Tab-separated table of C-alpha atoms in Angstrom:
chain	number	residue	atom	x	y	z
B	1	MET	CA	-92.378	30.085	2.172
B	2	GLU	CA	-90.363	26.703	2.152
B	3	ILE	CA	-86.664	27.073	3.337
B	4	GLY	CA	-85.435	25.699	-0.199
B	5	LEU	CA	-87.346	28.077	-2.193
B	6	LEU	CA	-86.637	31.067	0.251
B	7	SER	CA	-82.967	30.159	-0.223
B	8	LEU	CA	-82.996	30.089	-4.213
B	9	VAL	CA	-84.957	33.387	-4.281
B	10	LEU	CA	-82.376	34.999	-2.140
B	11	VAL	CA	-79.404	33.836	-4.236
B	12	VAL	CA	-81.365	34.991	-7.242
B	13	VAL	CA	-82.006	38.481	-5.968
B	14	LEU	CA	-78.428	38.709	-4.683
B	15	PHE	CA	-76.618	37.829	-7.928
B	16	GLY	CA	-79.288	39.696	-10.253
B	17	LEU	CA	-78.455	42.874	-8.201
B	18	LEU	CA	-74.709	42.192	-8.564
B	19	LEU	CA	-75.078	41.543	-12.252
B	20	ALA	CA	-77.190	44.960	-12.593
B	21	GLY	CA	-74.174	46.672	-11.418
B	22	LEU	CA	-75.618	47.672	-7.679
B	23	TRP	CA	-72.896	48.253	-5.216
B	24	VAL	CA	-72.032	45.157	-3.200
B	25	GLY	CA	-73.130	46.827	0.262
B	26	PHE	CA	-76.823	48.080	-0.934
B	27	ALA	CA	-76.855	44.596	-2.600
B	28	LEU	CA	-76.518	42.743	0.656
B	29	LEU	CA	-78.749	45.226	2.510
B	30	ALA	CA	-81.804	44.646	-0.159
B	31	VAL	CA	-81.241	40.919	-0.103
B	32	GLY	CA	-81.464	41.092	3.908
B	33	LEU	CA	-84.799	43.313	3.605
B	34	VAL	CA	-86.497	40.495	1.232
B	35	ALA	CA	-85.694	37.837	3.773
B	36	MET	CA	-86.885	40.005	6.490
B	37	GLU	CA	-90.107	40.657	4.647
B	38	VAL	CA	-90.829	37.033	3.448
B	39	ALA	CA	-89.567	35.258	6.751
B	40	THR	CA	-90.423	37.200	9.818
B	41	SER	CA	-93.061	39.708	11.132
B	42	ALA	CA	-90.275	41.532	13.035
B	43	PRO	CA	-90.258	45.226	12.598
B	44	VAL	CA	-87.592	45.354	9.935
B	45	ALA	CA	-86.748	49.429	10.382
B	46	SER	CA	-86.005	48.553	13.802
B	47	VAL	CA	-84.142	45.713	13.287
B	48	PHE	CA	-82.207	47.468	10.332
B	49	ALA	CA	-81.110	50.675	12.472
B	50	ARG	CA	-80.210	48.636	15.402
B	51	ARG	CA	-77.869	46.354	13.441
B	52	VAL	CA	-76.489	48.837	11.126
B	53	TRP	CA	-75.503	51.145	13.966
B	54	GLY	CA	-73.985	48.013	16.070
B	55	SER	CA	-71.857	46.613	12.982
B	56	MET	CA	-70.403	50.362	12.624
B	57	ASN	CA	-70.368	51.053	16.398
B	58	SER	CA	-66.849	49.351	17.025
B	59	TRP	CA	-63.647	50.128	18.430
B	60	ASP	CA	-61.759	47.588	16.637
B	61	LEU	CA	-63.044	49.049	12.832
B	62	THR	CA	-61.236	52.399	13.742
B	63	ALA	CA	-58.292	50.386	12.910
B	64	LEU	CA	-59.264	49.862	9.423
B	65	PRO	CA	-59.049	53.537	7.807
B	66	MET	CA	-56.051	53.830	9.828
B	67	PHE	CA	-54.220	51.050	8.014
B	68	ILE	CA	-55.515	51.966	4.792
B	69	TRP	CA	-54.017	55.338	5.023
B	70	MET	CA	-50.938	54.182	6.283
B	71	GLY	CA	-50.765	52.049	2.759
B	72	GLU	CA	-51.871	55.042	0.858
B	73	LEU	CA	-49.129	57.357	2.386
B	74	LEU	CA	-46.558	54.629	1.640
B	75	PHE	CA	-47.549	53.864	-1.820
B	76	ARG	CA	-47.267	57.514	-2.549
B	77	SER	CA	-43.817	58.001	-1.210
B	78	ARG	CA	-40.397	56.854	-2.207
B	79	LEU	CA	-40.511	53.523	-0.172
B	80	SER	CA	-41.124	51.144	-3.308
B	81	SER	CA	-38.251	52.351	-5.161
B	82	ASP	CA	-36.080	52.311	-1.825
B	83	MET	CA	-37.200	48.598	-1.222
B	84	PHE	CA	-36.212	47.487	-4.573
B	85	ALA	CA	-32.850	48.850	-4.586
B	86	GLY	CA	-32.606	47.510	-1.149
B	87	LEU	CA	-33.414	44.170	-1.927
B	88	ALA	CA	-31.671	43.702	-5.235
B	89	PRO	CA	-28.001	43.111	-3.717
B	90	PHE	CA	-29.343	40.389	-1.399
B	91	THR	CA	-30.842	38.402	-4.022
B	92	ARG	CA	-28.313	38.541	-6.978
B	93	ARG	CA	-26.634	35.330	-5.797
B	94	LEU	CA	-29.859	33.244	-5.149
B	95	PRO	CA	-31.242	30.497	-7.893
B	96	GLY	CA	-33.599	32.819	-9.726
B	97	ARG	CA	-31.879	36.169	-8.469
B	98	LEU	CA	-33.810	39.192	-8.766
B	99	LEU	CA	-37.363	37.325	-9.388
B	100	HIS	CA	-37.077	37.006	-5.609
B	101	VAL	CA	-37.208	40.515	-5.438
B	102	ASN	CA	-41.062	40.323	-5.954
B	103	VAL	CA	-41.839	37.729	-3.303
B	104	PHE	CA	-39.510	39.509	-0.867
B	105	GLY	CA	-40.791	43.178	-1.667
B	106	CYS	CA	-44.402	42.084	-1.636
B	107	ALA	CA	-43.905	40.512	1.789
B	108	LEU	CA	-42.159	43.628	3.175
B	109	PHE	CA	-44.809	46.200	1.629
B	110	ALA	CA	-47.625	43.963	3.006
B	111	CYS	CA	-46.635	44.297	6.196
B	112	VAL	CA	-47.104	48.164	6.125
B	113	SER	CA	-50.176	47.998	3.693
B	114	GLY	CA	-52.628	45.714	4.258
B	115	SER	CA	-54.242	45.765	0.638
B	116	SER	CA	-53.265	42.842	-2.025
B	117	ALA	CA	-54.080	45.141	-4.517
B	118	ALA	CA	-51.988	47.955	-3.301
B	119	THR	CA	-49.250	45.555	-2.743
B	120	THR	CA	-49.018	44.184	-6.286
B	121	ALA	CA	-49.381	47.729	-7.698
B	122	THR	CA	-46.673	49.220	-5.805
B	123	VAL	CA	-43.942	46.356	-6.164
B	124	GLY	CA	-45.275	45.889	-9.769
B	125	ARG	CA	-44.459	49.316	-10.996
B	126	MET	CA	-40.795	49.048	-9.784
B	127	SER	CA	-40.091	45.426	-10.293
B	128	LEU	CA	-41.517	44.363	-13.744
B	129	PRO	CA	-39.861	47.231	-16.051
B	130	GLU	CA	-36.689	46.610	-14.076
B	131	LEU	CA	-36.851	43.354	-14.718
B	132	LYS	CA	-37.686	43.485	-18.047
B	133	ARG	CA	-34.502	45.779	-18.729
B	134	ARG	CA	-32.417	43.310	-17.255
B	135	GLY	CA	-33.691	40.259	-19.434
B	136	TYR	CA	-35.722	38.088	-17.014
B	137	ASP	CA	-38.673	36.075	-18.439
B	138	PRO	CA	-41.489	38.141	-18.418
B	139	SER	CA	-44.025	34.946	-17.656
B	140	MET	CA	-42.162	34.272	-14.171
B	141	ALA	CA	-41.837	38.206	-13.744
B	142	MET	CA	-45.660	38.564	-13.878
B	143	GLY	CA	-46.294	35.189	-12.106
B	144	THR	CA	-44.279	35.801	-9.244
B	145	LEU	CA	-45.867	39.366	-9.029
B	146	ALA	CA	-49.460	38.124	-9.127
B	147	GLY	CA	-48.876	35.359	-6.586
B	148	SER	CA	-46.741	37.292	-4.205
B	149	GLY	CA	-49.126	40.389	-4.148
B	150	THR	CA	-51.627	38.409	-2.417
B	151	PHE	CA	-49.383	38.690	0.684
B	152	GLY	CA	-51.364	41.685	1.181
B	153	PHE	CA	-54.264	39.896	2.625
B	154	LEU	CA	-52.327	37.220	4.660
B	155	ILE	CA	-49.491	39.182	6.170
B	156	PRO	CA	-50.592	41.592	9.005
B	157	PRO	CA	-51.728	44.325	9.286
B	158	SER	CA	-54.205	42.879	6.738
B	159	ILE	CA	-57.589	44.870	5.970
B	160	ILE	CA	-59.388	41.425	5.079
B	161	MET	CA	-58.683	40.215	8.609
B	162	ILE	CA	-60.107	43.183	10.335
B	163	VAL	CA	-63.267	42.772	8.238
B	164	TYR	CA	-63.325	38.918	9.098
B	165	GLY	CA	-62.833	39.827	12.730
B	166	ALA	CA	-65.186	42.054	13.174
B	167	ALA	CA	-67.835	40.138	11.156
B	168	THR	CA	-67.343	37.086	13.469
B	169	GLU	CA	-66.176	38.929	16.455
B	170	GLN	CA	-62.824	37.504	16.905
B	171	SER	CA	-59.853	38.798	18.109
B	172	ILE	CA	-58.182	41.128	15.690
B	173	SER	CA	-54.924	40.766	17.438
B	174	ARG	CA	-54.936	36.989	17.270
B	175	LEU	CA	-55.922	37.000	13.410
B	176	PHE	CA	-52.808	39.136	12.945
B	177	LEU	CA	-50.219	37.067	14.758
B	178	ALA	CA	-52.114	33.896	13.121
B	179	GLY	CA	-50.991	35.079	9.655
B	180	ILE	CA	-47.505	35.387	10.242
B	181	GLY	CA	-46.619	31.754	10.043
B	182	PRO	CA	-48.638	30.932	6.821
B	183	GLY	CA	-47.131	33.913	5.387
B	184	LEU	CA	-43.739	32.749	5.828
B	185	LEU	CA	-44.761	29.458	4.647
B	186	LEU	CA	-46.127	30.770	1.304
B	187	ALA	CA	-42.835	32.916	0.925
B	188	VAL	CA	-40.625	30.064	1.345
B	189	LEU	CA	-42.691	27.716	-1.308
B	190	PHE	CA	-42.731	30.696	-3.931
B	191	CYS	CA	-38.894	31.323	-3.352
B	192	SER	CA	-38.438	27.479	-3.767
B	193	TYR	CA	-40.246	27.372	-6.886
B	194	ILE	CA	-38.334	30.027	-8.352
B	195	ALA	CA	-35.066	28.343	-7.424
B	196	ILE	CA	-36.089	25.338	-8.661
B	197	TRP	CA	-37.441	26.840	-12.130
B	198	ALA	CA	-34.309	29.063	-12.696
B	199	THR	CA	-32.169	25.929	-12.000
B	200	LEU	CA	-33.995	23.950	-14.442
B	201	ASN	CA	-34.162	26.869	-17.232
B	202	LYS	CA	-31.116	28.514	-17.265
B	203	LYS	CA	-31.352	29.426	-20.639
B	204	ARG	CA	-34.114	31.792	-19.902
B	205	MET	CA	-32.254	33.630	-17.352
B	206	PRO	CA	-30.350	36.555	-17.867
B	207	PRO	CA	-26.225	36.448	-17.782
B	208	ALA	CA	-25.131	36.582	-13.758
B	209	GLU	CA	-24.396	39.990	-12.628
B	210	PRO	CA	-21.339	40.567	-10.222
B	211	ALA	CA	-21.503	39.699	-6.453
B	212	PRO	CA	-22.421	43.056	-4.524
B	213	THR	CA	-19.806	44.615	-2.573
B	214	TRP	CA	-20.059	45.196	1.446
B	215	GLY	CA	-20.454	48.718	0.781
B	216	GLU	CA	-23.451	47.780	-1.763
B	217	ARG	CA	-24.935	45.821	1.122
B	218	PHE	CA	-24.755	48.479	3.686
B	219	ALA	CA	-26.107	50.872	1.556
B	220	ALA	CA	-28.884	48.524	0.711
B	221	LEU	CA	-29.807	48.284	4.421
B	222	ARG	CA	-29.796	51.927	5.122
B	223	LEU	CA	-32.687	51.691	2.256
B	224	LEU	CA	-34.726	48.957	4.232
B	225	ALA	CA	-34.140	50.364	7.269
B	226	PRO	CA	-37.318	52.469	7.398
B	227	THR	CA	-39.528	49.762	6.160
B	228	LEU	CA	-38.215	47.340	8.806
B	229	LEU	CA	-38.502	49.835	11.609
B	230	LEU	CA	-42.053	50.500	10.576
B	231	ILE	CA	-42.859	46.633	10.618
B	232	VAL	CA	-41.260	46.150	14.124
B	233	ALA	CA	-43.137	49.159	15.356
B	234	VAL	CA	-46.566	48.178	14.192
B	235	ILE	CA	-46.359	44.307	14.348
B	236	GLY	CA	-43.927	44.113	17.554
B	237	SER	CA	-46.267	46.425	19.450
B	238	ILE	CA	-49.145	44.086	19.074
B	239	TYR	CA	-47.159	40.796	19.983
B	240	ALA	CA	-45.514	42.623	22.892
B	241	GLY	CA	-48.980	43.649	24.441
B	242	PHE	CA	-47.916	47.563	24.310
B	243	ALA	CA	-50.926	48.304	21.837
B	244	SER	CA	-53.972	47.150	20.178
B	245	PRO	CA	-54.410	47.000	16.480
B	246	THR	CA	-56.154	50.402	16.542
B	247	GLU	CA	-53.071	51.861	18.579
B	248	ALA	CA	-50.606	50.031	16.216
B	249	ALA	CA	-52.489	51.593	13.417
B	250	VAL	CA	-52.145	55.215	14.927
B	251	ILE	CA	-47.936	54.141	15.369
B	252	GLY	CA	-47.893	53.133	11.780
B	253	VAL	CA	-49.460	56.123	10.368
B	254	ALA	CA	-47.305	58.221	12.234
B	255	GLY	CA	-44.331	56.036	10.953
B	256	ALA	CA	-45.307	56.426	7.420
B	257	LEU	CA	-45.641	60.370	7.871
B	258	ALA	CA	-42.498	60.355	9.191
B	259	ILE	CA	-40.805	58.095	6.451
B	260	ALA	CA	-42.607	60.274	3.760
B	261	GLY	CA	-41.555	63.372	5.346
B	262	ILE	CA	-37.854	62.330	5.912
B	263	SER	CA	-37.293	61.067	2.067
B	264	GLY	CA	-39.159	63.820	0.789
B	265	GLY	CA	-41.134	61.610	-1.645
B	266	LEU	CA	-44.757	63.168	-0.658
B	267	ASP	CA	-46.084	66.504	-1.292
B	268	ARG	CA	-49.068	68.469	-0.594
B	269	GLN	CA	-50.976	66.846	-3.522
B	270	GLY	CA	-50.020	63.126	-2.517
B	271	PHE	CA	-51.131	63.868	0.979
B	272	VAL	CA	-54.302	65.060	-0.034
B	273	ALA	CA	-54.524	62.113	-2.315
B	274	SER	CA	-53.797	59.603	0.492
B	275	LEU	CA	-56.482	61.183	2.576
B	276	THR	CA	-59.091	60.858	-0.198
B	277	GLY	CA	-58.023	57.122	-1.230
B	278	ALA	CA	-58.039	56.006	2.531
B	279	ALA	CA	-61.710	57.613	2.937
B	280	ILE	CA	-62.802	56.146	-0.448
B	281	THR	CA	-61.825	52.729	0.497
B	282	SER	CA	-62.845	52.979	4.234
B	283	CYS	CA	-66.320	54.270	2.916
B	284	MET	CA	-66.867	50.985	0.680
B	285	ILE	CA	-65.755	48.562	3.310
B	286	ALA	CA	-68.002	49.980	5.795
B	287	PHE	CA	-71.196	49.986	3.313
B	288	ILE	CA	-70.282	46.165	2.684
B	289	LEU	CA	-69.707	45.374	6.532
B	290	ALA	CA	-73.189	47.222	7.272
B	291	GLY	CA	-75.121	45.089	4.657
B	292	ALA	CA	-73.331	42.135	5.815
B	293	SER	CA	-74.211	42.580	9.251
B	294	PHE	CA	-78.054	43.374	8.479
B	295	LEU	CA	-78.116	40.199	6.083
B	296	THR	CA	-76.497	38.186	9.082
B	297	VAL	CA	-79.522	38.902	11.167
B	298	ALA	CA	-82.121	38.414	8.312
B	299	MET	CA	-80.576	35.232	7.601
B	300	GLY	CA	-80.867	34.369	11.147
B	301	PHE	CA	-84.643	34.962	10.848
B	302	THR	CA	-85.170	32.603	8.061
B	303	GLY	CA	-83.296	29.813	9.786
B	304	ILE	CA	-81.354	29.056	6.964
B	305	PRO	CA	-77.774	28.812	8.889
B	306	ARG	CA	-79.128	26.558	11.501
B	307	ILE	CA	-80.517	24.282	9.106
B	308	LEU	CA	-77.518	24.151	6.601
B	309	ALA	CA	-75.319	23.675	9.811
B	310	ALA	CA	-77.831	20.900	11.146
B	311	TRP	CA	-77.620	18.973	7.358
B	312	ILE	CA	-73.819	19.442	7.178
B	313	GLY	CA	-73.810	17.754	10.705
B	314	GLU	CA	-76.120	14.925	9.567
B	315	GLN	CA	-73.865	14.125	6.670
B	316	GLY	CA	-71.079	12.967	9.004
B	317	PHE	CA	-68.367	14.816	7.145
B	318	SER	CA	-64.839	15.025	8.968
B	319	GLN	CA	-63.314	18.310	9.373
B	320	TYR	CA	-60.902	17.590	6.439
B	321	ALA	CA	-63.919	16.383	4.379
B	322	LEU	CA	-65.758	19.516	5.257
B	323	LEU	CA	-62.834	21.972	4.460
B	324	ALA	CA	-62.187	20.375	1.138
B	325	VAL	CA	-65.701	21.077	0.247
B	326	LEU	CA	-65.554	24.731	1.417
B	327	MET	CA	-62.099	25.361	-0.653
B	328	VAL	CA	-63.799	24.316	-3.775
B	329	PHE	CA	-66.894	26.459	-2.869
B	330	PHE	CA	-64.510	29.444	-2.103
B	331	ILE	CA	-62.438	28.985	-5.314
B	332	VAL	CA	-65.400	28.899	-7.317
B	333	ILE	CA	-67.008	31.858	-5.861
B	334	GLY	CA	-63.563	33.662	-6.103
B	335	CYS	CA	-63.891	33.529	-9.579
B	336	PHE	CA	-66.742	36.134	-9.579
B	337	LEU	CA	-66.468	38.105	-6.364
B	338	ASP	CA	-63.691	40.297	-4.571
B	339	GLY	CA	-61.906	39.106	-1.233
B	340	ILE	CA	-63.870	41.235	1.083
B	341	SER	CA	-67.451	40.396	-0.614
B	342	ILE	CA	-66.710	36.682	-0.151
B	343	VAL	CA	-65.901	37.219	3.495
B	344	VAL	CA	-68.919	39.316	4.671
B	345	LEU	CA	-71.158	37.278	2.265
B	346	THR	CA	-70.153	33.694	3.733
B	347	THR	CA	-69.396	33.945	7.188
B	348	SER	CA	-72.881	34.187	8.619
B	349	VAL	CA	-73.840	31.211	6.909
B	350	ILE	CA	-70.511	29.182	6.784
B	351	LEU	CA	-69.258	29.849	10.563
B	352	PRO	CA	-71.998	27.896	12.433
B	353	MET	CA	-71.064	24.957	10.758
B	354	VAL	CA	-67.517	25.505	10.966
B	355	LEU	CA	-67.640	25.908	14.951
B	356	ALA	CA	-70.006	22.693	14.833
B	357	ALA	CA	-67.295	20.730	13.227
B	358	GLY	CA	-64.632	21.711	16.042
B	359	ILE	CA	-62.731	23.868	14.055
B	360	ASP	CA	-60.881	26.961	15.482
B	361	PRO	CA	-62.573	30.351	14.164
B	362	ILE	CA	-59.004	32.026	14.278
B	363	TRP	CA	-57.526	29.323	12.197
B	364	PHE	CA	-60.494	28.863	9.937
B	365	GLY	CA	-60.017	32.766	9.625
B	366	ILE	CA	-56.509	32.112	7.923
B	367	PHE	CA	-58.043	29.233	5.942
B	368	LEU	CA	-60.469	31.710	4.634
B	369	VAL	CA	-58.011	34.202	3.948
B	370	LEU	CA	-55.759	31.892	2.111
B	371	ALA	CA	-58.833	31.034	-0.189
B	372	VAL	CA	-59.517	34.275	-0.709
B	373	GLU	CA	-56.242	35.160	-1.832
B	374	MET	CA	-56.533	32.549	-4.352
B	375	SER	CA	-59.529	34.690	-6.058
B	376	GLN	CA	-57.042	37.303	-6.523
B	377	ILE	CA	-55.546	35.621	-9.246
B	378	THR	CA	-58.439	33.599	-10.952
B	379	PRO	CA	-60.125	34.788	-13.775
B	380	PRO	CA	-62.615	37.024	-14.488
B	381	VAL	CA	-62.485	38.673	-11.280
B	382	GLY	CA	-58.838	38.525	-10.202
B	383	PHE	CA	-57.899	41.946	-9.067
B	384	ASN	CA	-54.246	41.202	-9.105
B	385	LEU	CA	-54.727	40.042	-12.621
B	386	PHE	CA	-56.360	43.407	-13.211
B	387	VAL	CA	-53.542	45.735	-11.438
B	388	ILE	CA	-50.585	43.822	-13.677
B	389	GLN	CA	-52.811	43.959	-16.651
B	390	SER	CA	-52.931	47.927	-16.267
B	391	ILE	CA	-49.018	47.879	-15.657
B	392	THR	CA	-48.151	45.559	-18.580
B	393	GLY	CA	-51.026	45.621	-21.206
B	394	ARG	CA	-51.126	42.013	-21.552
B	395	ASN	CA	-54.274	39.680	-21.823
B	396	ILE	CA	-55.903	38.861	-18.573
B	397	PHE	CA	-56.028	35.063	-19.148
B	398	GLU	CA	-52.469	34.940	-20.154
B	399	ILE	CA	-51.408	36.668	-16.933
B	400	ALA	CA	-53.624	34.058	-15.056
B	401	TRP	CA	-51.762	31.253	-16.967
B	402	PHE	CA	-48.405	32.641	-15.633
B	403	ALA	CA	-49.649	32.962	-11.866
B	404	LEU	CA	-50.912	29.210	-12.237
B	405	PRO	CA	-48.084	27.739	-10.580
B	406	PHE	CA	-48.331	29.923	-7.634
B	407	PHE	CA	-52.103	29.340	-7.363
B	408	LEU	CA	-51.135	25.544	-7.112
B	409	LEU	CA	-48.592	26.637	-4.334
B	410	MET	CA	-51.272	28.161	-2.401
B	411	VAL	CA	-53.266	25.132	-2.584
B	412	LEU	CA	-50.349	23.219	-1.178
B	413	ALA	CA	-49.783	25.689	1.502
B	414	THR	CA	-53.767	25.422	2.629
B	415	THR	CA	-53.029	21.821	2.650
B	416	ILE	CA	-50.087	21.924	5.020
B	417	LEU	CA	-51.794	24.517	7.003
B	418	THR	CA	-54.729	22.063	7.736
B	419	LEU	CA	-52.323	19.160	8.364
B	420	PHE	CA	-50.431	21.187	10.935
B	421	PRO	CA	-52.520	23.995	12.286
B	422	GLN	CA	-50.334	24.788	14.806
B	423	ILE	CA	-48.123	26.965	12.059
B	424	ALA	CA	-51.067	29.553	12.582
B	425	LEU	CA	-51.946	29.201	15.944
B	426	TRP	CA	-48.756	28.855	17.621
B	427	LEU	CA	-48.224	32.596	17.572
B	428	PRO	CA	-51.484	33.793	19.147
B	429	ASN	CA	-51.739	31.063	21.754
B	430	THR	CA	-48.101	32.077	22.842
B	431	MET	CA	-49.390	35.827	22.921
B	432	MET	CA	-52.441	34.843	25.010
B	433	SER	CA	-50.273	33.058	27.483
B	434	ASN	CA	-47.918	35.880	27.846
């Protein structure tokens, strides 16, 4: 079958199965089977068995359920309420005041969660009712939460970075460290926008609150201390070379259990629920990775990635032009697919042309994560929008409108990262040199 026709058939099969409601992992396996049957006479069953086993038999992937469980434990503990109470005194005098709590809270929780949806849900359940009670503008409250909730993908330990690293055979430690600089950049852009908006819209801000006393600040630090110590233990152990991502995940789970035990915010029912939630999420991602791995091999047999990469090379696209095209592509498909599906569906086809263009695969992983972050706040399939809708009951397109400025700030951050790639690469290069 001609390559163009085969590509069209595979795309139709994939989206037909997804629209029919088939799980993403099984849809990927089905497309791989169709590609193998049409394009090659190789023994499909043998290739399928070897590839699926090989994709799951990875030491790096053991970090995935551990980090997910850590986030589930903290989600069900008193960490989120302590975090809001701990951050509030330090933001009272900033332009925008408690609106910054969404940014700082999401950044902190992302450091111990790894999930965008969990970050948005945990911080949102605490911050949105409190901001509403104090008279803050609801559009800014929801917009800041929608944008900042995406930190769960970018700031390590990120589940989607583990997926990208496993799918592309890149160092997960380097990816984790590469996400820190862009994460800080995005937080600075969000806080700057909040400050500018609050300065220009003083009538839409509630009356100023009294400045916090030193006693309140010290009390707040005590509330934040468990989170900060857990972040240092997890990320610091990786950066210092004391632990691999998998070992750091075990440290994180032990720390999360200790925090939950000391705070008394986790009972037997919550503990069982955390294990169940972690198992369900881990199995879902495992199925997607298995399907994507088999599809990658099947695509190799068809020759589509090689031909597409060669065609891109013949067009003479510069790195900037290629990245601009890819950014538009990711934003469009992000309107219809979740983040993990985007990563596993596209890497096998896109990575060869990215490498051929001389783009660092670690840097491209961060670029891809930023693009996937945007998909979290674009309708109709924006997971952060669904989470906020479940908390507030507002229309999903209305929430997307509130999040639009933060979407544009993500585009700006991606542009800055493209012009200054060392924002992402300096830390991992430092780690490797050490």
